[in-house]
PDB file of C-alpha atoms in Angstrom:
ATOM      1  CA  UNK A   1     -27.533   5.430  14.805  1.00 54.00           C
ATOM      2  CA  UNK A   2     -25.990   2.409  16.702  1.00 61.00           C
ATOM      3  CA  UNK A   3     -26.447   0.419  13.773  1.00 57.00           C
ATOM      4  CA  UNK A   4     -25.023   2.644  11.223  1.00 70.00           C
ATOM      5  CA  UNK A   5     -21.437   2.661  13.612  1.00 71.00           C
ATOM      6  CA  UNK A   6     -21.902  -0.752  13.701  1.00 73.00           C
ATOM      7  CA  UNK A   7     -22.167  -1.172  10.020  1.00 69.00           C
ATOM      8  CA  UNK A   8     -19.276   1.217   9.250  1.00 72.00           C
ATOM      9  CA  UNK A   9     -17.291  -0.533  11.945  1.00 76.00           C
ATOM     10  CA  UNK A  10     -17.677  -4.074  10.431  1.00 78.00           C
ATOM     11  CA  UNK A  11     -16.755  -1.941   6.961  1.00 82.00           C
ATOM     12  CA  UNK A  12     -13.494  -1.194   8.185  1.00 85.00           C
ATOM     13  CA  UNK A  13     -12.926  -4.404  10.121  1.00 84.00           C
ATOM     14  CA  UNK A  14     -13.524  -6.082   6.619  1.00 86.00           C
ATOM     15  CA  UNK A  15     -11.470  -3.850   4.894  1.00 88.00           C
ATOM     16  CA  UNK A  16      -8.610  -4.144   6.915  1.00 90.00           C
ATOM     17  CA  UNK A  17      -8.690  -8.034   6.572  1.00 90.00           C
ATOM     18  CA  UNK A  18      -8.667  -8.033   2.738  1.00 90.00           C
ATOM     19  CA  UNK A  19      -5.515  -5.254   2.922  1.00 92.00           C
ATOM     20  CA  UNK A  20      -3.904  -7.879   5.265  1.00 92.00           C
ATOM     21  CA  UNK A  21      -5.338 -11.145   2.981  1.00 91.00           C
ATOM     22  CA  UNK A  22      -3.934  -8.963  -0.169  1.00 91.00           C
ATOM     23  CA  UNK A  23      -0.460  -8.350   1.286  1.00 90.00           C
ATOM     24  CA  UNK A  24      -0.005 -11.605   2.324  1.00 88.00           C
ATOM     25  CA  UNK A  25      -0.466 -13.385  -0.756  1.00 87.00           C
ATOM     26  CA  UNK A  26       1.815 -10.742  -2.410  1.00 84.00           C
ATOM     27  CA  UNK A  27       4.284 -11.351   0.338  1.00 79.00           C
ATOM     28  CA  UNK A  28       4.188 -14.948  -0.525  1.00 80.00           C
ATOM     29  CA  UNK A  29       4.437 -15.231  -4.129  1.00 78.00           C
ATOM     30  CA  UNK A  30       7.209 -12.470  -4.001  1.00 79.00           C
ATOM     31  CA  UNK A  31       9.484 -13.609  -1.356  1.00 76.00           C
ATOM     32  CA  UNK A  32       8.625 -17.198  -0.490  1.00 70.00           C
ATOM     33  CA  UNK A  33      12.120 -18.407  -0.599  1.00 66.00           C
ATOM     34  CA  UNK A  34      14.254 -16.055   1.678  1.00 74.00           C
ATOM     35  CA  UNK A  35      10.609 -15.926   3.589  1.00 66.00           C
ATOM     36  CA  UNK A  36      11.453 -19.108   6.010  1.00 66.00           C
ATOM     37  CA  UNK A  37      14.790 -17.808   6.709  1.00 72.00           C
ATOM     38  CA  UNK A  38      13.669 -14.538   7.977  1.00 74.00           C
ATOM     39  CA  UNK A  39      10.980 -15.775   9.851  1.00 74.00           C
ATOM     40  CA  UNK A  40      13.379 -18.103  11.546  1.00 73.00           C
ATOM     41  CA  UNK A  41      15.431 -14.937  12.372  1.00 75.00           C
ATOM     42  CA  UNK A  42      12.780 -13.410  13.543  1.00 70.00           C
ATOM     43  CA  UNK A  43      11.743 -15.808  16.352  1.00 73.00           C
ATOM     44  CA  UNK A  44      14.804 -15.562  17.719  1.00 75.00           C
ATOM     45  CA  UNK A  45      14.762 -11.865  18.547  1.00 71.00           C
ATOM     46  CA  UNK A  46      13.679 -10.613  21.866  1.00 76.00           C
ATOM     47  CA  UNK A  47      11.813  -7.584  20.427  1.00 78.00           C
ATOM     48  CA  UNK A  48       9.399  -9.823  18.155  1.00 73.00           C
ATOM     49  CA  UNK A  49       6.400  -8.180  19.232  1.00 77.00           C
ATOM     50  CA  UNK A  50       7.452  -4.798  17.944  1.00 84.00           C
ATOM     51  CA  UNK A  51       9.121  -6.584  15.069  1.00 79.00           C
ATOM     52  CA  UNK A  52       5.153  -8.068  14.370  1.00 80.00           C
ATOM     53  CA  UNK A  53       3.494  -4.687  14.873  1.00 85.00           C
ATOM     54  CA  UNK A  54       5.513  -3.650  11.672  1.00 89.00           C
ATOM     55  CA  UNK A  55       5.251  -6.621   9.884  1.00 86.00           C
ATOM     56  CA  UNK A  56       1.505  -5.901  10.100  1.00 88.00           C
ATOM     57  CA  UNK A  57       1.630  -2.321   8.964  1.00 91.00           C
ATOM     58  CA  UNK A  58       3.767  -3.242   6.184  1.00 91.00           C
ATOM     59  CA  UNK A  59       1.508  -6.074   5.213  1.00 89.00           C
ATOM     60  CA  UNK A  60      -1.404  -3.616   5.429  1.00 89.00           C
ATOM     61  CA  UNK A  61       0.471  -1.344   3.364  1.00 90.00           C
ATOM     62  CA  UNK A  62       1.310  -4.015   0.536  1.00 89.00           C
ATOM     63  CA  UNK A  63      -1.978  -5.264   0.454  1.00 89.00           C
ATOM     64  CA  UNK A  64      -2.957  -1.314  -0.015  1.00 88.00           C
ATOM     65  CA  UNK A  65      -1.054  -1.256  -2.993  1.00 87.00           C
ATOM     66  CA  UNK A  66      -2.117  -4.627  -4.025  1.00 86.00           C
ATOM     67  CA  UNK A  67      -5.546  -3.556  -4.509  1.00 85.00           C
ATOM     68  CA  UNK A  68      -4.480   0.024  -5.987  1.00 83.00           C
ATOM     69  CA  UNK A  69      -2.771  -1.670  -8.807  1.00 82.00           C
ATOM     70  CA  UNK A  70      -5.584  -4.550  -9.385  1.00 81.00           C
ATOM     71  CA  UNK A  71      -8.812  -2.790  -8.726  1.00 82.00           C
ATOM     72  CA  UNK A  72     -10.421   0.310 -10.737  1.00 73.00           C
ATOM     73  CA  UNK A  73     -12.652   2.320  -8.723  1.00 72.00           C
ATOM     74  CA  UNK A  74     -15.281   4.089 -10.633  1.00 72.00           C
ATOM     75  CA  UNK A  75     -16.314   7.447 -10.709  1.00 74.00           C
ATOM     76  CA  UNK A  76     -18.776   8.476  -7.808  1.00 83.00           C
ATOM     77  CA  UNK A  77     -21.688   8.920  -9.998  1.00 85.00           C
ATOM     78  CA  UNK A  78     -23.334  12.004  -7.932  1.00 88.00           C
ATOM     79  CA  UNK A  79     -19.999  13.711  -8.010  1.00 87.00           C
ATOM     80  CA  UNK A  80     -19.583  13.808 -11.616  1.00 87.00           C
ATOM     81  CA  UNK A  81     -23.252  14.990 -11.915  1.00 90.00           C
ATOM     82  CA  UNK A  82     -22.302  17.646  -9.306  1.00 90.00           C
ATOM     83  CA  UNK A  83     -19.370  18.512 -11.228  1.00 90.00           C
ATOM     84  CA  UNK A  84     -21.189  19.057 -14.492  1.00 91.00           C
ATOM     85  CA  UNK A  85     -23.649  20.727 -12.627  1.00 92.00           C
ATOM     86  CA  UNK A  86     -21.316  23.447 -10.885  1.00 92.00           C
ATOM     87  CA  UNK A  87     -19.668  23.564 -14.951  1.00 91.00           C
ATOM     88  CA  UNK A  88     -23.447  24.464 -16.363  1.00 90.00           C
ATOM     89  CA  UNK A  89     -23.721  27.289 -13.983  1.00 90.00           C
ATOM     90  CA  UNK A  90     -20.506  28.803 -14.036  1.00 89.00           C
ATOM     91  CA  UNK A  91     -21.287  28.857 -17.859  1.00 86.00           C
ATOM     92  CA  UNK A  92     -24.487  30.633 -16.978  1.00 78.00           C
ATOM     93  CA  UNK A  93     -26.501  28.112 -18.550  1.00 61.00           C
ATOM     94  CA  UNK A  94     -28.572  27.097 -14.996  1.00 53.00           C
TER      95      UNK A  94
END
């Protein structure tokens, strides 16, 4: 049981670096230019940690939509056959 936390852990932990990875790079090839400005704005601010805090959610959040847009899940093959099969019986086929 350790393991499988573990395991699921480490998941999450992986996915949430390939969200951030993702929103970087879109960050980057988006907004490079105004990019150094900001970032020199930012420095100078005395609430930078909350000010980082966001930037990560919103990079998480890009990256999020990074992946929707490039990446096609496909259908969960037991829930289609469970879907079909919930379809036969309603039919009353069994």
């Amino acid at each position: 049981m350790k393991l499988t936390r573990e395991a699921g852990r480490r998941e999450r932990l992986d996915a949430q670096a390939l969200l951030l990875v993702a929103g970087l790079a879109d960050l980057a090839v988006s907004t490079l230019g105004s990019a150094v400005g900001t970032v020199r704005g930012l420095l100078r601010r005395s609430d930078a940690a909350e000010l980082a805090a966001q930037a990560e959610q919103d990079l998480v959040a890009r990256g999020r939509l990074v992946l929707d847009r490039y990446t096609v899940v496909p259908p969960a093959h037991l829930e289609i056959l469970a879907q079909q099969a919930l379809a036969r019986k309603s039919a009353g086929e069994e």
